[in-house]
Short mmCIF file of C-alpha atoms in Angstrom, two decimals:
data_model
loop_
_atom_site.label_atom_id
_atom_site.label_comp_id
_atom_site.label_asym_id
_atom_site.label_seq_id
_atom_site.Cartn_x
_atom_site.Cartn_y
_atom_site.Cartn_z
CA TYR A 1 5.78 -0.73 -11.81
CA ILE A 2 6.36 -3.01 -8.76
CA VAL A 3 4.06 -2.65 -5.79
CA ARG A 4 4.43 -4.17 -2.35
CA HIS A 5 1.01 -5.11 -1.02
CA THR A 6 -0.56 -2.84 1.56
CA LYS A 7 -0.55 -3.25 5.46
CA LEU A 8 -1.82 -6.41 6.95
CA ALA A 9 -3.96 -7.07 10.23
CA ILE A 10 -1.46 -9.42 11.80
CA ASP A 11 1.07 -8.88 14.51
CA ASN A 12 4.57 -7.78 13.44
CA ASN A 13 6.03 -10.56 15.48
CA VAL A 14 4.45 -13.14 13.32
CA CYS A 15 6.30 -14.96 10.59
CA TYR A 16 3.76 -15.27 7.86
CA GLY A 17 5.94 -15.66 4.51
CA GLN A 18 3.56 -17.50 2.09
CA SER A 19 0.55 -17.64 4.37
CA ASN A 20 -2.73 -15.86 3.61
CA VAL A 21 -3.25 -13.34 6.15
CA PRO A 22 -5.92 -10.49 6.58
CA LEU A 23 -5.48 -7.02 5.30
CA ALA A 24 -5.58 -4.13 7.61
CA PRO A 25 -8.91 -2.20 7.92
CA ASN A 26 -7.61 0.68 5.90
CA PHE A 27 -6.97 -1.44 2.88
CA LEU A 28 -9.29 0.46 0.47
CA GLU A 29 -7.88 3.79 1.40
CA GLU A 30 -4.21 2.41 0.90
CA ALA A 31 -5.22 0.96 -2.54
CA LYS A 32 -6.70 4.22 -3.66
CA GLN A 33 -3.58 6.27 -2.80
CA ILE A 34 -1.49 3.48 -4.82
CA ALA A 35 -3.89 3.75 -7.71
CA ALA A 36 -3.14 7.43 -7.89
CA HIS A 37 0.48 6.90 -8.74
CA LEU A 38 -0.10 4.22 -11.52
CA PRO A 39 -0.62 5.13 -15.16
CA GLU A 40 -3.68 3.99 -16.91
CA ASP A 41 -2.08 2.24 -19.88
CA ILE A 42 -0.62 -0.86 -17.99
CA GLN A 43 -0.27 -3.59 -20.54
CA ALA A 44 -0.12 -6.63 -18.15
CA VAL A 45 -0.32 -7.27 -14.50
CA TYR A 46 1.35 -9.95 -12.60
CA SER A 47 0.64 -10.85 -8.99
CA SER A 48 1.78 -13.23 -6.35
CA PRO A 49 -0.93 -15.85 -5.64
CA LEU A 50 -1.44 -14.77 -2.19
CA PHE A 51 -4.56 -12.92 -1.26
CA ARG A 52 -2.94 -9.83 0.07
CA CYS A 53 -1.60 -9.33 -3.51
CA THR A 54 -4.43 -10.45 -5.64
CA GLU A 55 -6.96 -8.64 -3.71
CA LEU A 56 -4.72 -5.39 -4.21
CA ALA A 57 -4.43 -6.08 -8.12
CA ILE A 58 -8.40 -6.46 -8.17
CA GLU A 59 -8.90 -3.29 -6.25
CA LEU A 60 -6.71 -1.38 -8.53
CA GLY A 61 -9.02 -2.21 -11.35
CA PHE A 62 -6.96 -5.14 -12.81
CA ASP A 63 -9.21 -8.23 -12.64
CA ASN A 64 -7.34 -9.86 -15.56
CA TYR A 65 -4.04 -10.20 -13.65
CA GLN A 66 -1.94 -13.08 -14.16
CA ILE A 67 -0.71 -15.10 -11.17
CA ASP A 68 2.89 -16.13 -11.15
CA PRO A 69 4.07 -18.32 -8.11
CA ARG A 70 7.68 -17.05 -8.71
CA LEU A 71 6.40 -13.80 -7.02
CA LEU A 72 5.60 -15.45 -3.79
CA GLU A 73 7.35 -14.39 -0.60
CA LEU A 74 9.83 -16.40 1.19
CA ASN A 75 8.74 -19.93 2.18
CA PHE A 76 9.33 -20.11 5.82
CA GLY A 77 7.96 -23.85 6.09
CA GLU A 78 7.32 -24.96 9.51
CA TRP A 79 7.67 -21.40 10.76
CA GLU A 80 4.69 -20.19 8.99
CA GLN A 81 2.21 -18.45 11.29
CA LYS A 82 4.28 -18.72 14.34
CA SER A 83 5.56 -16.07 16.35
CA TRP A 84 9.38 -15.43 15.90
CA ASN A 85 9.64 -15.87 19.68
CA GLU A 86 8.11 -19.31 19.36
CA ILE A 87 10.70 -20.73 16.86
CA PRO A 88 13.33 -22.71 18.78
CA ASN A 89 16.70 -20.92 18.88
CA ASN A 90 18.58 -23.91 17.78
CA GLN A 91 16.55 -23.64 14.26
CA LEU A 92 16.50 -19.77 14.33
CA GLN A 93 20.01 -18.96 14.93
CA PRO A 94 21.50 -20.90 12.11
CA TRP A 95 19.03 -19.14 9.68
CA MET A 96 19.87 -15.82 11.09
CA ASP A 97 23.59 -16.53 10.66
CA ASP A 98 23.19 -17.56 6.97
CA PHE A 99 19.80 -17.11 5.74
CA VAL A 100 21.09 -16.96 2.07
CA GLN A 101 22.06 -20.70 2.20
CA THR A 102 20.13 -22.00 5.20
CA ALA A 103 16.20 -22.81 4.90
CA PRO A 104 13.84 -22.99 7.70
CA PRO A 105 12.36 -26.48 8.30
CA LEU A 106 10.37 -27.30 5.15
CA GLY A 107 11.02 -23.95 3.71
CA GLU A 108 13.36 -22.38 1.35
CA ASN A 109 16.60 -20.45 1.54
CA LEU A 110 16.92 -16.97 0.10
CA ASN A 111 19.16 -17.97 -2.68
CA GLU A 112 16.36 -20.29 -3.86
CA MET A 113 13.96 -17.43 -3.67
CA PHE A 114 16.34 -15.30 -5.55
CA GLU A 115 16.68 -17.80 -8.44
CA ARG A 116 12.87 -17.83 -8.93
CA VAL A 117 12.62 -14.08 -8.83
CA GLN A 118 15.34 -13.78 -11.10
CA SER A 119 13.83 -16.21 -13.50
CA PHE A 120 10.65 -14.13 -13.62
CA PHE A 121 12.60 -10.93 -14.40
CA ALA A 122 14.75 -12.60 -16.92
CA GLU A 123 11.60 -13.67 -18.63
CA LEU A 124 9.86 -10.35 -18.46
CA LYS A 125 12.96 -8.60 -19.87
CA LYS A 126 12.44 -10.55 -23.08
CA SER A 127 8.96 -9.73 -23.57
CA GLU A 128 7.78 -6.92 -25.71
CA LEU A 129 5.62 -5.26 -23.00
CA GLU A 130 6.38 -1.77 -22.00
CA LYS A 131 4.06 -1.17 -19.06
CA VAL A 132 3.61 -3.71 -16.66
CA LEU A 133 2.42 -3.82 -13.02
CA ILE A 134 3.70 -6.49 -10.59
CA VAL A 135 1.98 -6.87 -7.23
CA THR A 136 4.07 -8.76 -4.65
CA HIS A 137 6.13 -8.76 -1.51
CA GLY A 138 9.02 -7.25 0.10
CA GLY A 139 11.20 -10.14 -0.13
CA VAL A 140 10.63 -10.36 -3.89
CA ILE A 141 11.19 -6.54 -4.32
CA ARG A 142 14.48 -6.95 -2.35
CA CYS A 143 15.51 -9.78 -4.56
CA LEU A 144 14.90 -7.80 -7.58
CA LEU A 145 16.86 -4.82 -6.24
CA ALA A 146 19.86 -7.33 -5.50
CA TYR A 147 19.60 -8.56 -9.09
CA ILE A 148 19.53 -5.05 -10.52
CA LEU A 149 21.88 -3.46 -8.25
CA GLU A 150 24.14 -6.54 -8.14
CA PHE A 151 24.64 -6.47 -4.32
CA PRO A 152 25.20 -9.52 -2.15
CA LEU A 153 22.06 -11.31 -0.89
CA LYS A 154 23.40 -11.10 2.67
CA ASN A 155 22.68 -7.42 2.63
CA ILE A 156 19.10 -7.78 1.32
CA PHE A 157 17.53 -6.89 4.72
CA LYS A 158 19.41 -3.60 4.95
CA VAL A 159 17.05 -2.39 2.17
CA PRO A 160 13.72 -0.99 3.75
CA VAL A 161 10.66 -1.92 1.69
CA ASP A 162 7.54 -0.34 2.99
CA PHE A 163 3.85 -1.63 2.56
CA GLY A 164 2.40 0.08 -0.44
CA GLU A 165 5.59 1.19 -1.82
CA ILE A 166 5.89 1.58 -5.54
CA TYR A 167 9.08 0.97 -7.59
CA VAL A 168 9.33 2.26 -10.91
CA LEU A 169 11.96 0.31 -13.04
CA HIS A 170 13.29 0.44 -16.52
CA LEU A 171 13.88 -3.16 -17.78
CA ASP A 172 14.91 -3.97 -21.42
CA LYS A 173 16.85 -6.90 -22.93
CA GLU A 174 20.23 -5.59 -21.94
CA TYR A 175 19.93 -2.93 -19.16
CA ALA A 176 17.85 -2.45 -15.94
CA TYR A 177 17.80 0.45 -13.49
CA ILE A 178 15.41 2.05 -10.80
CA LYS A 179 13.77 5.25 -12.27
CA LYS A 180 12.11 6.15 -9.04
CA ILE A 181 10.46 5.06 -5.74
CA ILE A 182 6.97 6.26 -4.79
CA ARG A 183 6.15 6.11 -1.03
CA VAL A 184 2.27 6.49 -0.56
#
């Protein structure tokens, strides 16, 4: 089970990537809706270290979650906490033209993020765990979908991933597929 964190109390025009930002006022209600769709026999919980994910893991009743930095959102470096309109066009346009290979200043490109996400899931596939919950970000989920469905990273933003959305996957040592998507 892979869950994107809930809605945030931040302007949609702000680049927040790996920044800790506040949760929306209806966080508890959203967490309750997510919890209703999760099984009770989860064996392990992994979370991005950011507050918006760890707080959700705790609210879902998993205070023994494990933090894994490979589950962090894309690092936007110097662009973190800036409005997209504030970012100089001579920096933003090259990134928009090739975000797979181009990184924001002091940040990471999508290919680097994909490699760390792929590393996490390759390790998870080798484990004996059968029911796992992962609390993470839209970018991580998109990387996972690109990994499983084998589509080019340049198409990653064509995949909508909503706040609080749950992806139920089947992963084993040789095979991976999406069982269902739950929109809460």
